[in-house]
Short mmCIF file of C-alpha atoms and ligand atoms in Angstrom, two decimals:
data_model
loop_
_atom_site.label_atom_id
_atom_site.label_comp_id
_atom_site.label_asym_id
_atom_site.label_seq_id
_atom_site.Cartn_x
_atom_site.Cartn_y
_atom_site.Cartn_z
CA UNK A 242 0.00 0.00 0.00
CA UNK A 243 1.31 3.38 -0.93
CA UNK A 244 1.45 6.53 1.07
CA UNK A 245 2.18 10.12 0.14
CA UNK A 246 5.14 10.16 2.51
CA UNK A 247 6.74 7.48 0.32
CA UNK A 248 6.83 10.04 -2.46
CA UNK A 249 9.32 11.86 -0.28
CA UNK A 250 7.67 15.23 -0.54
CA UNK A 251 9.71 15.72 2.55
CA UNK A 252 8.13 17.70 5.35
CA UNK A 253 11.23 19.91 5.44
CA UNK A 254 10.69 21.11 1.93
CA UNK A 255 6.96 21.64 2.20
CA UNK A 256 6.71 23.21 5.62
CA UNK A 257 8.39 26.51 4.84
CA UNK A 258 6.94 29.24 7.01
CA UNK A 259 4.35 31.17 5.05
CA UNK A 260 4.98 34.90 4.77
CA UNK A 261 4.53 36.73 8.02
CA UNK A 262 0.85 37.64 8.47
CA UNK A 263 0.46 41.33 9.31
CA UNK A 264 -1.26 42.57 12.43
CA UNK A 265 -4.86 43.71 11.85
CA UNK A 266 -5.45 47.47 11.74
CA UNK A 267 -6.61 49.33 14.88
CA UNK A 268 -10.27 48.61 15.52
CA UNK A 269 -12.97 47.82 18.03
CA UNK A 270 -15.05 44.67 17.68
CA UNK A 271 -18.56 45.14 19.03
CA UNK A 272 -20.15 41.84 19.88
CA UNK A 273 -23.95 41.86 20.01
CA UNK A 274 -25.08 38.73 21.86
CA UNK A 275 -22.16 39.01 24.28
CA UNK A 276 -23.81 36.75 26.86
CA UNK A 277 -24.73 34.11 24.29
CA UNK A 278 -23.47 30.72 23.33
CA UNK A 279 -21.71 31.66 20.10
CA UNK A 280 -19.69 34.35 21.88
CA UNK A 281 -18.51 31.92 24.52
CA UNK A 282 -17.92 28.86 22.39
CA UNK A 283 -16.43 30.35 19.28
CA UNK A 284 -15.95 34.09 18.93
CA UNK A 285 -14.04 34.83 22.12
CA UNK A 286 -11.89 31.66 21.88
CA UNK A 287 -11.09 32.65 18.27
CA UNK A 288 -10.08 36.15 19.36
CA UNK A 289 -7.91 34.60 22.06
CA UNK A 290 -6.24 32.42 19.40
CA UNK A 291 -5.63 35.57 17.34
CA UNK A 292 -3.93 37.15 20.35
CA UNK A 293 -1.73 34.06 20.75
CA UNK A 294 -0.88 34.28 17.04
CA UNK A 295 -0.08 38.01 17.51
CA UNK A 296 -2.57 39.12 14.87
CA UNK A 297 -4.40 41.78 16.90
CA UNK A 298 -3.16 45.37 17.18
CA UNK A 299 -2.09 46.86 20.51
CA UNK A 300 -5.06 49.22 20.39
CA UNK A 301 -7.61 46.45 19.84
CA UNK A 302 -10.81 46.68 21.92
CA UNK A 303 -13.70 44.23 22.40
CA UNK A 304 -17.07 45.63 23.42
CA UNK A 305 -19.80 43.22 24.52
CA UNK A 306 -23.45 44.20 24.20
CA UNK A 307 -26.34 42.17 25.58
CA UNK A 308 -29.63 42.43 27.44
CA UNK A 309 -28.14 41.04 30.64
CA UNK A 310 -27.47 43.76 33.21
CA UNK A 311 -23.89 43.20 34.28
CA UNK A 312 -20.67 45.11 34.69
CA UNK A 313 -17.53 44.85 32.58
CA UNK A 314 -15.93 42.95 35.46
CA UNK A 315 -18.81 40.45 35.54
CA UNK A 316 -18.51 39.83 31.81
CA UNK A 317 -14.75 39.41 32.00
CA UNK A 318 -15.02 36.96 34.92
CA UNK A 319 -17.68 34.86 33.22
CA UNK A 320 -15.63 34.60 30.05
CA UNK A 321 -12.51 33.77 32.05
CA UNK A 322 -14.41 30.93 33.67
CA UNK A 323 -15.61 29.72 30.28
CA UNK A 324 -12.16 29.85 28.75
CA UNK A 325 -10.65 28.00 31.70
CA UNK A 326 -13.42 25.41 31.38
CA UNK A 327 -12.22 24.55 27.88
CA UNK A 328 -8.91 23.18 29.11
CA UNK A 329 -8.95 19.44 28.56
CA UNK A 330 -12.53 19.59 27.24
CA UNK A 331 -11.96 17.08 24.46
CA UNK A 332 -14.41 17.34 21.63
CA UNK A 333 -15.33 21.00 22.20
CA UNK A 334 -14.68 23.43 19.37
CA UNK A 335 -11.97 25.11 21.39
CA UNK A 336 -9.81 22.23 22.42
CA UNK A 337 -7.01 23.89 24.40
CA UNK A 338 -4.41 22.03 26.38
CA UNK A 339 -3.72 25.10 28.47
CA UNK A 340 -4.55 28.76 28.48
CA UNK A 341 -1.73 31.21 27.85
CA UNK A 342 -2.39 33.51 30.80
CA UNK A 343 -0.53 36.45 29.28
CA UNK A 344 -2.56 36.23 26.07
CA UNK A 345 -5.84 35.89 27.92
CA UNK A 346 -5.08 38.88 30.23
CA UNK A 347 -4.16 40.90 27.14
CA UNK A 348 -7.62 40.24 25.72
CA UNK A 349 -9.51 40.45 29.01
CA UNK A 350 -8.03 43.87 29.77
CA UNK A 351 -9.31 45.12 26.44
CA UNK A 352 -12.91 44.02 27.04
CA UNK A 353 -15.75 46.25 28.14
CA UNK A 354 -19.48 45.72 28.41
CA UNK A 355 -22.57 47.76 27.58
CA UNK A 356 -26.02 46.49 28.62
CA UNK A 357 -28.78 47.18 26.12
CA UNK A 358 -31.82 45.95 24.26
CA UNK A 359 -31.44 45.76 20.48
CA UNK A 360 -35.04 46.92 20.09
CA UNK A 361 -34.25 50.14 21.94
CA UNK A 362 -32.64 53.02 19.99
CA UNK A 363 -30.99 54.18 23.22
CA UNK A 364 -28.88 51.00 23.16
CA UNK A 365 -27.11 52.12 19.98
CA UNK A 366 -26.60 55.63 21.36
CA UNK A 367 -24.92 54.13 24.44
CA UNK A 368 -22.72 51.94 22.24
CA UNK A 369 -21.83 54.99 20.17
CA UNK A 370 -20.86 57.08 23.22
CA UNK A 371 -18.81 54.15 24.51
CA UNK A 372 -16.99 53.76 21.18
CA UNK A 373 -16.24 57.47 20.95
CA UNK A 374 -14.72 57.28 24.40
CA UNK A 375 -12.59 54.31 23.32
CA UNK A 376 -11.47 56.21 20.21
CA UNK A 377 -10.22 59.02 22.45
CA UNK A 378 -8.53 56.85 25.05
CA UNK A 379 -7.43 53.80 23.12
CA UNK A 380 -6.99 55.06 19.56
CA UNK A 381 -9.12 52.38 17.91
CA UNK A 382 -8.96 54.53 14.81
CA UNK A 383 -12.74 54.84 14.59
CA UNK A 384 -12.84 51.45 12.83
CA UNK A 385 -15.69 49.29 14.06
CA UNK A 386 -16.63 45.72 13.38
CA UNK A 387 -20.14 44.94 14.58
CA UNK A 388 -20.65 41.23 15.04
CA UNK A 389 -24.28 40.13 15.20
CA UNK A 390 -24.05 36.94 17.26
CA UNK A 391 -27.78 37.15 17.93
CA UNK A 392 -30.96 35.36 16.83
CA UNK A 393 -31.69 35.97 13.15
CA UNK A 394 -34.87 37.93 13.89
CA UNK A 395 -32.63 40.74 15.20
CA UNK A 396 -30.36 41.08 12.15
CA UNK A 397 -32.51 43.69 10.41
CA UNK A 398 -33.32 45.54 13.64
CA UNK A 399 -29.67 45.77 14.65
CA UNK A 400 -28.55 47.08 11.26
CA UNK A 401 -31.35 49.67 11.29
CA UNK A 402 -30.38 50.71 14.84
CA UNK A 403 -26.69 51.03 13.98
CA UNK A 404 -27.56 53.06 10.91
CA UNK A 405 -29.89 55.40 12.79
CA UNK A 406 -27.18 56.06 15.36
CA UNK A 407 -24.76 56.98 12.56
CA UNK A 408 -22.52 54.05 13.40
CA UNK A 409 -22.38 52.60 9.91
CA UNK A 410 -21.18 55.76 8.14
CA UNK A 411 -17.68 55.43 6.71
CA UNK A 412 -15.62 58.57 6.23
CA UNK A 413 -12.03 59.78 6.22
CA UNK A 414 -10.69 56.24 5.79
CA UNK A 415 -12.58 54.86 8.81
CA UNK A 416 -14.33 51.60 8.10
CA UNK A 417 -17.55 50.22 9.53
CA UNK A 418 -18.38 46.56 8.93
CA UNK A 419 -21.15 44.24 10.04
CA UNK A 420 -20.81 40.50 10.42
CA UNK A 421 -24.05 38.60 10.01
CA UNK A 422 -24.35 35.04 11.23
CA UNK A 423 -26.51 32.33 9.76
CA UNK A 424 -29.34 31.63 9.16
CA UNK A 425 -29.55 34.34 6.54
CA UNK A 426 -33.25 34.09 5.81
CA UNK A 427 -35.61 31.20 6.19
CA UNK A 428 -36.45 30.86 2.51
CA UNK A 429 -35.86 32.76 -0.74
CA UNK A 430 -38.29 35.58 0.01
CA UNK A 431 -37.06 36.24 3.53
CA UNK A 432 -33.41 36.17 2.36
CA UNK A 433 -34.26 38.72 -0.35
CA UNK A 434 -36.13 40.89 2.14
CA UNK A 435 -33.26 40.79 4.60
CA UNK A 436 -30.75 41.69 1.89
CA UNK A 437 -32.93 44.57 0.73
CA UNK A 438 -33.38 45.80 4.30
CA UNK A 439 -29.72 45.80 5.31
CA UNK A 440 -28.65 47.21 1.94
CA UNK A 441 -30.72 50.31 2.72
CA UNK A 442 -28.23 51.09 5.49
CA UNK A 443 -25.04 49.37 4.43
CA UNK A 444 -23.11 49.07 1.18
CA UNK A 445 -22.36 45.51 0.09
CA UNK A 446 -18.65 45.95 0.90
CA UNK A 447 -19.57 46.57 4.55
CA UNK A 448 -21.50 43.30 4.95
CA UNK A 449 -19.77 40.07 5.95
CA UNK A 450 -22.27 37.18 5.81
CA UNK A 451 -20.61 34.31 7.60
CA UNK A 452 -20.69 30.69 6.63
CA UNK A 453 -18.37 29.10 9.14
CA UNK A 454 -17.57 26.23 6.77
CA UNK A 455 -15.47 28.70 4.81
CA UNK A 456 -13.31 29.18 7.91
CA UNK A 457 -12.21 25.56 7.67
CA UNK A 458 -8.73 25.21 6.19
CA UNK A 459 -9.73 22.11 4.27
CA UNK A 460 -12.60 23.93 2.58
CA UNK A 461 -10.28 26.74 1.54
CA UNK A 462 -7.86 24.10 0.32
CA UNK A 463 -10.33 22.84 -2.29
CA UNK A 464 -9.44 25.82 -4.47
CA UNK A 465 -5.70 25.30 -3.90
CA UNK A 466 -5.99 21.65 -4.81
CA UNK A 467 -7.86 22.42 -7.99
CA UNK A 468 -6.12 25.52 -9.22
CA UNK A 469 -2.58 25.32 -7.88
CA UNK A 470 -1.87 21.82 -9.13
CA UNK A 471 -1.46 21.04 -12.81
CA UNK A 472 -2.44 17.45 -12.09
CA UNK A 473 -6.09 17.81 -11.21
CA UNK A 474 -7.64 20.52 -13.34
CA UNK A 475 -7.37 18.65 -16.67
CA UNK A 476 -9.34 15.77 -15.10
CA UNK A 477 -11.95 17.98 -13.46
CA UNK A 478 -14.82 17.60 -15.90
CA UNK A 479 -17.46 15.31 -17.34
CA UNK A 480 -14.94 13.50 -19.55
CA UNK A 481 -13.20 12.03 -16.52
CA UNK A 482 -15.55 12.38 -13.58
CA UNK A 483 -18.47 10.01 -13.35
CA UNK A 484 -20.17 11.45 -10.30
CA UNK A 485 -19.52 13.39 -7.08
CA UNK A 486 -20.77 12.66 -3.56
CA UNK A 487 -20.80 15.39 -0.94
CA UNK A 488 -21.42 14.18 2.59
CA UNK A 489 -21.83 16.18 5.79
CA UNK A 490 -22.62 13.51 8.37
CA UNK A 491 -22.89 14.24 12.07
CA UNK A 492 -23.23 11.94 15.07
CA UNK A 493 -24.68 14.62 17.31
CA UNK A 494 -28.44 14.96 17.61
CA UNK A 495 -30.38 18.17 17.86
CA UNK A 496 -28.86 18.83 21.33
CA UNK A 497 -30.39 21.84 23.11
CA UNK A 498 -31.35 23.56 19.84
CA UNK A 499 -34.74 22.00 19.14
CA UNK A 500 -36.60 25.33 19.32
CA UNK A 501 -34.49 26.54 16.41
CA UNK A 502 -34.34 23.20 14.61
CA UNK A 503 -38.07 22.56 14.72
CA UNK A 504 -38.50 25.66 12.54
CA UNK A 505 -35.52 24.84 10.38
CA UNK A 506 -34.82 21.17 9.65
CA UNK A 507 -31.78 19.69 7.95
CA UNK A 508 -32.43 21.18 4.51
CA UNK A 509 -32.53 24.84 5.61
CA UNK A 510 -29.92 24.37 8.33
CA UNK A 511 -27.22 22.84 6.16
CA UNK A 512 -27.88 22.83 2.44
CA UNK A 513 -28.20 26.37 1.02
CA UNK A 514 -25.15 27.37 3.04
CA UNK A 515 -22.59 24.75 4.11
CA UNK A 516 -23.32 21.99 1.59
CA UNK A 517 -23.61 24.45 -1.29
CA UNK A 518 -20.31 26.05 -0.32
CA UNK A 519 -18.69 22.66 -0.73
CA UNK A 520 -20.53 22.14 -3.99
CA UNK A 521 -19.56 25.54 -5.33
CA UNK A 522 -15.89 25.19 -4.38
CA UNK A 523 -15.77 21.76 -6.01
CA UNK A 524 -17.61 22.59 -9.21
CA UNK A 525 -17.10 26.31 -9.96
CA UNK A 526 -15.11 27.46 -12.96
CA UNK A 527 -11.62 28.83 -12.35
CA UNK A 528 -11.90 32.48 -11.27
CA UNK A 529 -9.94 35.07 -13.20
CA UNK A 530 -8.09 35.95 -9.98
CA UNK A 531 -8.24 35.17 -6.29
CA UNK A 532 -10.02 38.44 -5.56
CA UNK A 533 -13.17 38.29 -3.44
CA UNK A 534 -15.44 39.26 -6.30
CA UNK A 535 -13.88 36.99 -8.90
CA UNK A 536 -14.40 33.98 -6.64
CA UNK A 537 -17.87 35.00 -5.56
CA UNK A 538 -18.92 35.57 -9.17
CA UNK A 539 -17.95 32.02 -10.08
CA UNK A 540 -19.72 30.57 -7.06
CA UNK A 541 -22.92 32.44 -7.87
CA UNK A 542 -22.73 31.28 -11.50
CA UNK A 543 -22.32 27.70 -10.45
CA UNK A 544 -25.35 27.74 -8.18
CA UNK A 545 -27.34 29.48 -10.88
CA UNK A 546 -26.43 26.62 -13.23
CA UNK A 547 -27.99 23.94 -11.00
CA UNK A 548 -30.73 22.50 -13.18
CA UNK A 549 -34.15 23.70 -11.99
CA UNK A 550 -36.49 20.89 -11.01
CA UNK A 551 -40.25 20.58 -11.40
CA UNK A 552 -42.27 19.73 -8.32
CA UNK A 553 -42.33 16.09 -9.34
CA UNK A 554 -38.57 16.07 -9.97
CA UNK A 555 -37.95 17.69 -6.58
CA UNK A 556 -39.82 14.88 -4.88
CA UNK A 557 -38.05 12.13 -6.79
CA UNK A 558 -34.57 13.70 -6.54
CA UNK A 559 -34.64 14.30 -2.78
CA UNK A 560 -35.03 12.16 0.31
CA UNK A 561 -35.94 13.25 3.80
CA UNK A 562 -35.52 11.30 6.99
CA UNK A 563 -35.81 11.65 10.74
CA UNK A 564 -33.71 9.79 13.27
CA UNK A 565 -35.35 7.25 15.54
CA UNK A 566 -33.78 5.80 18.70
CA UNK A 567 -30.60 3.85 18.15
CA UNK A 568 -26.98 3.53 19.16
CA UNK A 569 -24.31 6.09 18.42
CA UNK A 570 -20.68 5.50 19.37
CA UNK A 571 -21.79 2.54 21.47
CA UNK A 572 -24.27 4.63 23.47
CA UNK A 573 -28.06 4.34 23.26
CA UNK A 574 -29.71 7.58 22.16
CA UNK A 575 -33.33 8.67 21.91
CA UNK A 576 -35.17 9.43 18.69
CA UNK A 577 -35.68 12.98 17.45
CA UNK A 578 -39.29 13.12 18.65
CA UNK A 579 -38.18 12.23 22.18
CA UNK A 580 -35.66 15.09 22.33
CA UNK A 581 -36.53 18.03 24.61
CA UNK A 582 -38.68 20.72 22.95
CA UNK A 583 -39.50 18.55 19.92
CA UNK A 584 -43.19 18.02 19.09
CA UNK A 585 -44.42 14.44 19.63
CA UNK A 586 -45.45 14.20 15.99
CA UNK A 587 -42.83 16.48 14.52
CA UNK A 588 -42.31 16.00 10.80
CA UNK A 589 -39.07 17.95 10.69
CA UNK A 590 -36.32 16.22 8.74
CA UNK A 591 -32.95 15.54 10.33
CA UNK A 592 -31.57 14.03 7.13
CA UNK A 593 -31.68 15.17 3.54
CA UNK A 594 -30.23 13.54 0.48
CA UNK A 595 -30.50 14.82 -3.07
CA UNK A 596 -29.30 14.43 -6.61
CA UNK A 597 -28.53 17.57 -8.58
CA UNK A 598 -27.36 18.19 -12.10
CA UNK A 599 -25.35 21.19 -13.18
CA UNK A 600 -26.04 22.56 -16.61
CA UNK A 601 -22.60 23.65 -17.74
CA UNK A 602 -20.26 22.31 -20.41
CA UNK A 603 -17.98 21.03 -17.68
CA UNK A 604 -20.59 19.06 -15.77
CA UNK A 605 -23.29 18.06 -18.25
CA UNK A 606 -24.70 14.68 -17.22
CA UNK A 607 -22.56 14.30 -14.07
CA UNK A 608 -24.78 13.70 -11.02
CA UNK A 609 -23.88 15.43 -7.78
CA UNK A 610 -25.27 13.53 -4.81
CA UNK A 611 -25.53 15.50 -1.59
CA UNK A 612 -26.44 14.20 1.85
CA UNK A 613 -26.38 15.59 5.34
CA UNK A 614 -27.89 14.39 8.56
CA UNK A 615 -27.70 14.15 12.30
CA UNK A 616 -27.21 11.00 14.39
CA UNK A 617 -25.54 9.12 11.57
CA UNK A 618 -23.02 6.31 11.83
CA UNK A 619 -19.98 8.54 12.06
CA UNK A 620 -18.94 12.15 11.88
CA UNK A 621 -17.62 12.80 8.43
CA UNK A 622 -17.57 15.69 6.01
CA UNK A 623 -16.07 14.74 2.70
CA UNK A 624 -16.20 15.30 -1.02
CA UNK A 625 -15.78 12.07 -2.94
CA UNK A 626 -15.08 12.30 -6.64
CA UNK A 627 -15.50 9.16 -8.67
CA UNK A 628 -13.63 8.92 -11.93
CA UNK A 629 -14.81 7.09 -14.99
CA UNK A 630 -13.69 3.53 -15.56
CA UNK A 631 -10.75 2.81 -17.80
CA UNK A 632 -11.72 1.13 -21.07
CA UNK A 633 -12.44 -2.48 -20.13
CA UNK A 634 -11.39 -3.88 -23.49
CA UNK A 635 -7.78 -4.23 -22.49
CA UNK A 636 -8.59 -6.72 -19.76
CA UNK A 637 -11.14 -8.76 -21.64
CA UNK A 638 -9.03 -11.86 -22.07
CA UNK A 639 -7.50 -11.74 -18.59
CA UNK A 640 -8.81 -12.94 -15.22
CA UNK A 641 -9.46 -9.34 -14.16
CA UNK A 642 -13.22 -9.28 -13.93
CA UNK A 643 -13.73 -6.12 -12.00
CA UNK A 644 -11.93 -2.81 -12.35
CA UNK A 645 -11.82 -0.76 -9.18
CA UNK A 646 -13.24 2.72 -9.58
CA UNK A 647 -10.80 5.52 -8.91
CA UNK A 648 -11.85 7.90 -6.17
CA UNK A 649 -10.38 11.16 -5.00
CA UNK A 650 -11.58 11.87 -1.48
CA UNK A 651 -11.25 15.31 0.08
CA UNK A 652 -11.65 14.81 3.81
CA UNK A 653 -12.90 18.10 5.19
CA UNK A 654 -13.27 16.89 8.77
CA UNK A 655 -12.25 15.05 10.87
CA UNK A 656 -8.86 13.48 9.93
CA UNK A 657 -8.37 16.30 7.48
CA UNK A 658 -6.63 15.11 4.34
CA UNK A 659 -6.89 13.88 0.79
CA UNK A 660 -6.88 10.31 -0.45
CA UNK A 661 -6.65 8.75 -3.87
CA UNK A 662 -8.05 5.25 -4.25
CA UNK A 663 -7.14 3.13 -7.23
CA UNK A 664 -6.40 -0.41 -8.30
CA UNK A 665 -2.96 -2.01 -8.32
CA UNK A 666 -1.72 -5.45 -9.22
CA UNK A 667 -1.44 -7.93 -6.41
CA UNK A 668 2.11 -9.27 -6.33
CA UNK A 669 2.30 -12.78 -7.75
CA UNK A 670 2.01 -14.65 -11.01
CA UNK A 671 -1.72 -14.08 -11.42
CA UNK A 672 -3.28 -10.90 -12.77
CA UNK A 673 -5.34 -9.82 -9.77
CA UNK A 674 -6.25 -6.27 -8.83
CA UNK A 675 -6.27 -4.95 -5.29
CA UNK A 676 -7.71 -1.67 -3.98
CA UNK A 677 -5.03 0.66 -2.69
CA UNK A 678 -5.03 4.14 -1.27
CA UNK A 679 -2.55 7.01 -1.21
CA UNK A 680 -3.34 9.14 1.74
CA UNK A 681 -2.23 12.62 2.70
CA UNK A 682 -3.03 13.79 6.23
CA UNK A 683 -2.66 17.46 7.10
CA UNK A 684 -1.27 16.66 10.52
CA UNK A 685 1.65 14.77 8.98
CA UNK A 686 2.82 17.81 7.06
CA UNK A 687 1.68 20.92 8.85
CA UNK A 688 1.53 22.03 12.41
CA UNK A 689 -2.16 22.28 13.23
CA UNK A 690 -2.67 25.17 15.64
CA UNK A 691 -5.79 24.93 17.84
CA UNK A 692 -8.50 26.58 15.84
CA UNK A 693 -12.24 27.16 16.20
CA UNK A 694 -12.61 27.98 12.49
CA UNK A 695 -13.53 31.58 13.26
CA UNK A 696 -9.98 32.95 13.49
CA UNK A 697 -9.44 33.44 9.77
CA UNK A 698 -12.95 34.79 9.34
CA UNK A 699 -12.59 37.39 12.09
CA UNK A 700 -9.15 38.40 10.95
CA UNK A 701 -10.32 38.72 7.34
CA UNK A 702 -13.15 41.04 8.43
CA UNK A 703 -10.62 43.22 10.20
CA UNK A 704 -8.38 43.46 7.17
CA UNK A 705 -11.35 43.89 4.82
CA UNK A 706 -10.97 40.66 2.82
CA UNK A 707 -14.45 39.43 1.91
CA UNK A 708 -13.33 36.38 -0.10
CA UNK A 709 -14.61 33.92 2.47
CA UNK A 710 -17.95 35.66 2.98
CA UNK A 711 -21.21 35.38 1.14
CA UNK A 712 -22.33 38.17 -1.13
CA UNK A 713 -26.06 38.96 -1.38
CA UNK A 714 -26.37 37.11 -4.70
CA UNK A 715 -24.54 34.04 -3.36
CA UNK A 716 -27.01 33.69 -0.52
CA UNK A 717 -29.98 34.18 -2.80
CA UNK A 718 -28.61 31.73 -5.38
CA UNK A 719 -28.45 29.05 -2.65
CA UNK A 720 -32.05 29.67 -1.61
CA UNK A 721 -33.13 29.73 -5.25
CA UNK A 722 -32.09 26.09 -5.58
CA UNK A 723 -33.59 25.01 -2.28
CA UNK A 724 -36.91 26.87 -2.53
CA UNK A 725 -38.60 24.54 -5.06
CA UNK A 726 -37.68 21.60 -2.82
CA UNK A 727 -39.20 23.33 0.21
CA UNK A 728 -42.32 24.09 -1.85
CA UNK A 729 -42.61 20.54 -3.16
CA UNK A 730 -42.25 19.09 0.32
CA UNK A 731 -44.76 21.63 1.64
CA UNK A 732 -47.30 20.73 -1.06
CA UNK A 733 -46.80 17.03 -0.53
CA UNK A 734 -48.01 17.55 3.05
CA UNK A 735 -46.72 15.92 6.19
CA UNK A 736 -46.95 12.40 4.65
CA UNK A 737 -44.69 9.67 5.75
CA UNK A 738 -41.28 10.84 6.80
CA UNK A 739 -38.96 7.85 6.56
CA UNK A 740 -37.20 7.10 9.82
CA UNK A 741 -33.68 5.82 10.27
CA UNK A 742 -32.22 4.33 13.37
CA UNK A 743 -29.68 6.62 15.01
CA UNK A 744 -26.17 5.39 14.29
CA UNK A 745 -26.93 4.14 10.75
CA UNK A 746 -26.20 5.54 7.28
CA UNK A 747 -29.61 7.24 7.01
CA UNK A 748 -32.96 6.27 5.49
CA UNK A 749 -33.11 3.39 3.04
CA UNK A 750 -34.77 5.67 0.51
CA UNK A 751 -31.45 7.52 0.20
CA UNK A 752 -29.86 4.29 -0.99
CA UNK A 753 -32.60 3.87 -3.56
CA UNK A 754 -32.15 7.44 -4.79
CA UNK A 755 -28.54 6.85 -5.79
CA UNK A 756 -29.11 3.22 -6.85
CA UNK A 757 -31.40 4.45 -9.64
CA UNK A 758 -28.24 5.61 -11.42
CA UNK A 759 -26.48 2.33 -10.62
CA UNK A 760 -24.40 3.95 -7.87
CA UNK A 761 -23.98 3.49 -4.11
CA UNK A 762 -23.22 5.94 -1.35
CA UNK A 763 -19.80 5.50 0.14
CA UNK A 764 -20.33 3.79 3.48
CA UNK A 765 -20.22 6.01 6.55
CA UNK A 766 -17.26 4.47 8.32
CA UNK A 767 -14.53 6.17 10.25
CA UNK A 768 -11.38 6.97 8.38
CA UNK A 769 -8.61 4.42 8.83
CA UNK A 770 -5.06 5.67 8.63
CA UNK A 771 -2.81 3.74 6.22
C1 BG6 B 814 -24.32 24.71 11.96
C2 BG6 B 814 -25.64 24.00 12.02
O1 BG6 B 814 -24.40 25.79 11.07
O2 BG6 B 814 -23.32 23.81 11.54
C3 BG6 B 814 -25.57 22.81 12.97
O3 BG6 B 814 -26.65 24.89 12.48
C4 BG6 B 814 -24.42 21.90 12.58
O4 BG6 B 814 -26.78 22.08 12.99
C5 BG6 B 814 -23.13 22.70 12.41
O5 BG6 B 814 -24.25 20.93 13.59
C6 BG6 B 814 -22.02 21.85 11.82
O6 BG6 B 814 -20.83 22.57 11.85
P1 BG6 B 814 -19.45 21.86 12.17
O7 BG6 B 814 -18.42 22.93 12.01
O8 BG6 B 814 -19.55 21.31 13.56
O9 BG6 B 814 -19.31 20.78 11.17
#
């Protein structure tokens, strides 16, 4: 069995330090939702990691805003407790072995807190007065990044409030940016309305719509793999690729988020955003440059080229499912309907599978199978590209009955890496083929710093690089594809929602969907290192 290390792309040659990354410009980050989960689990740990990496300027300031009445000291102490709680917390997003006290104090000393209600115009006036004070005392340069880590129903309200307080006006080189979390809309109409509403206050260049999948190194690497290597691009088309499978499988259930999930379901939660980002990165045309707009143009074009489906086609090209009780990682777990805050007869899907076609010269006739779900057999996000068979004629008069398909597997998470599966001759006098795999693992080549996935995204906002953020048309293009499916499901009524036992590969109907083309899903098994 072969291994990339055998190719002697020696770690010494490949691990050259990338160019020094400059410190972000002076600025204040204003975190709305400062007492919330996202702040604690991801945003503050990511800022801490940026301090450790020396990416934040001396004059950096972090202002927390939330409904909770508390002092700056209270907020700092609570976050200190949270950060300390991460040490040794295996499996959490912020998996730190220890906290660098100097780095944490650096950040903690730069935090301040303003209590306020986003529905109250006085809140924004207080934030404004606070920021002006910081500009005078800390020289934040008048640059503000407003991060909306709040429920989606507040996105429009917060942008209106910031605008009314004059906080979004850019002048004399000072920038004002707003980061908007997901979900961006609930369907096509609401996404359009939200875009229209925020664009009344902000210019597009001030809006950073986050999709945290784009913060993952392995997702960013899809473009490097495709466009920085002469090897792959010539093969990246219908002549050589037979089909593509994109999988985002999770073992977690709905956890404590049922109130959100009951309104959302797997399709809205994962597909127009995360899954379509993977699809767009895999299938888009080469951009004319690596500028934010060139890349976002290509992504929008790709999603616009997804073949529209009639209601009937939507029903036959998609599969829904809901997890029932089962066993995950050797532990019994309850079914979705038994989870707290889930309706007894909920018909919300926790699994979605679909088959899409892309109407471009590159992809004509190549099916893209997408699936995502909770409580599946293993946690695995991957893009699996299956190449066409070699002409069989050559082997006709030999004992080789079966040619192994060639697969290129991009492992997004966990066990980040890339594998190439192909057939090789078994040693010996007989002509027998064996399946072999060349496997590259990131951790073997690069030092993997602890990372929540938000570091790059936050840093990019500060330096004004919107490449990894969604433009208005990108978001709408995603919903445009999903909307007919939502409509078809809605019109079909509650009907039978196929169940699948927790800990399995999903509903059987998903197997039938892909089998119609004579294909199979790749089994959901944990990655094995070669
Ligand atoms: C979120 C979804 O956007 O992404 C969650 O709302 C999902 O339901 C999560 O679990 C998956 O992200 P990650 O980074 O853990 O793969």
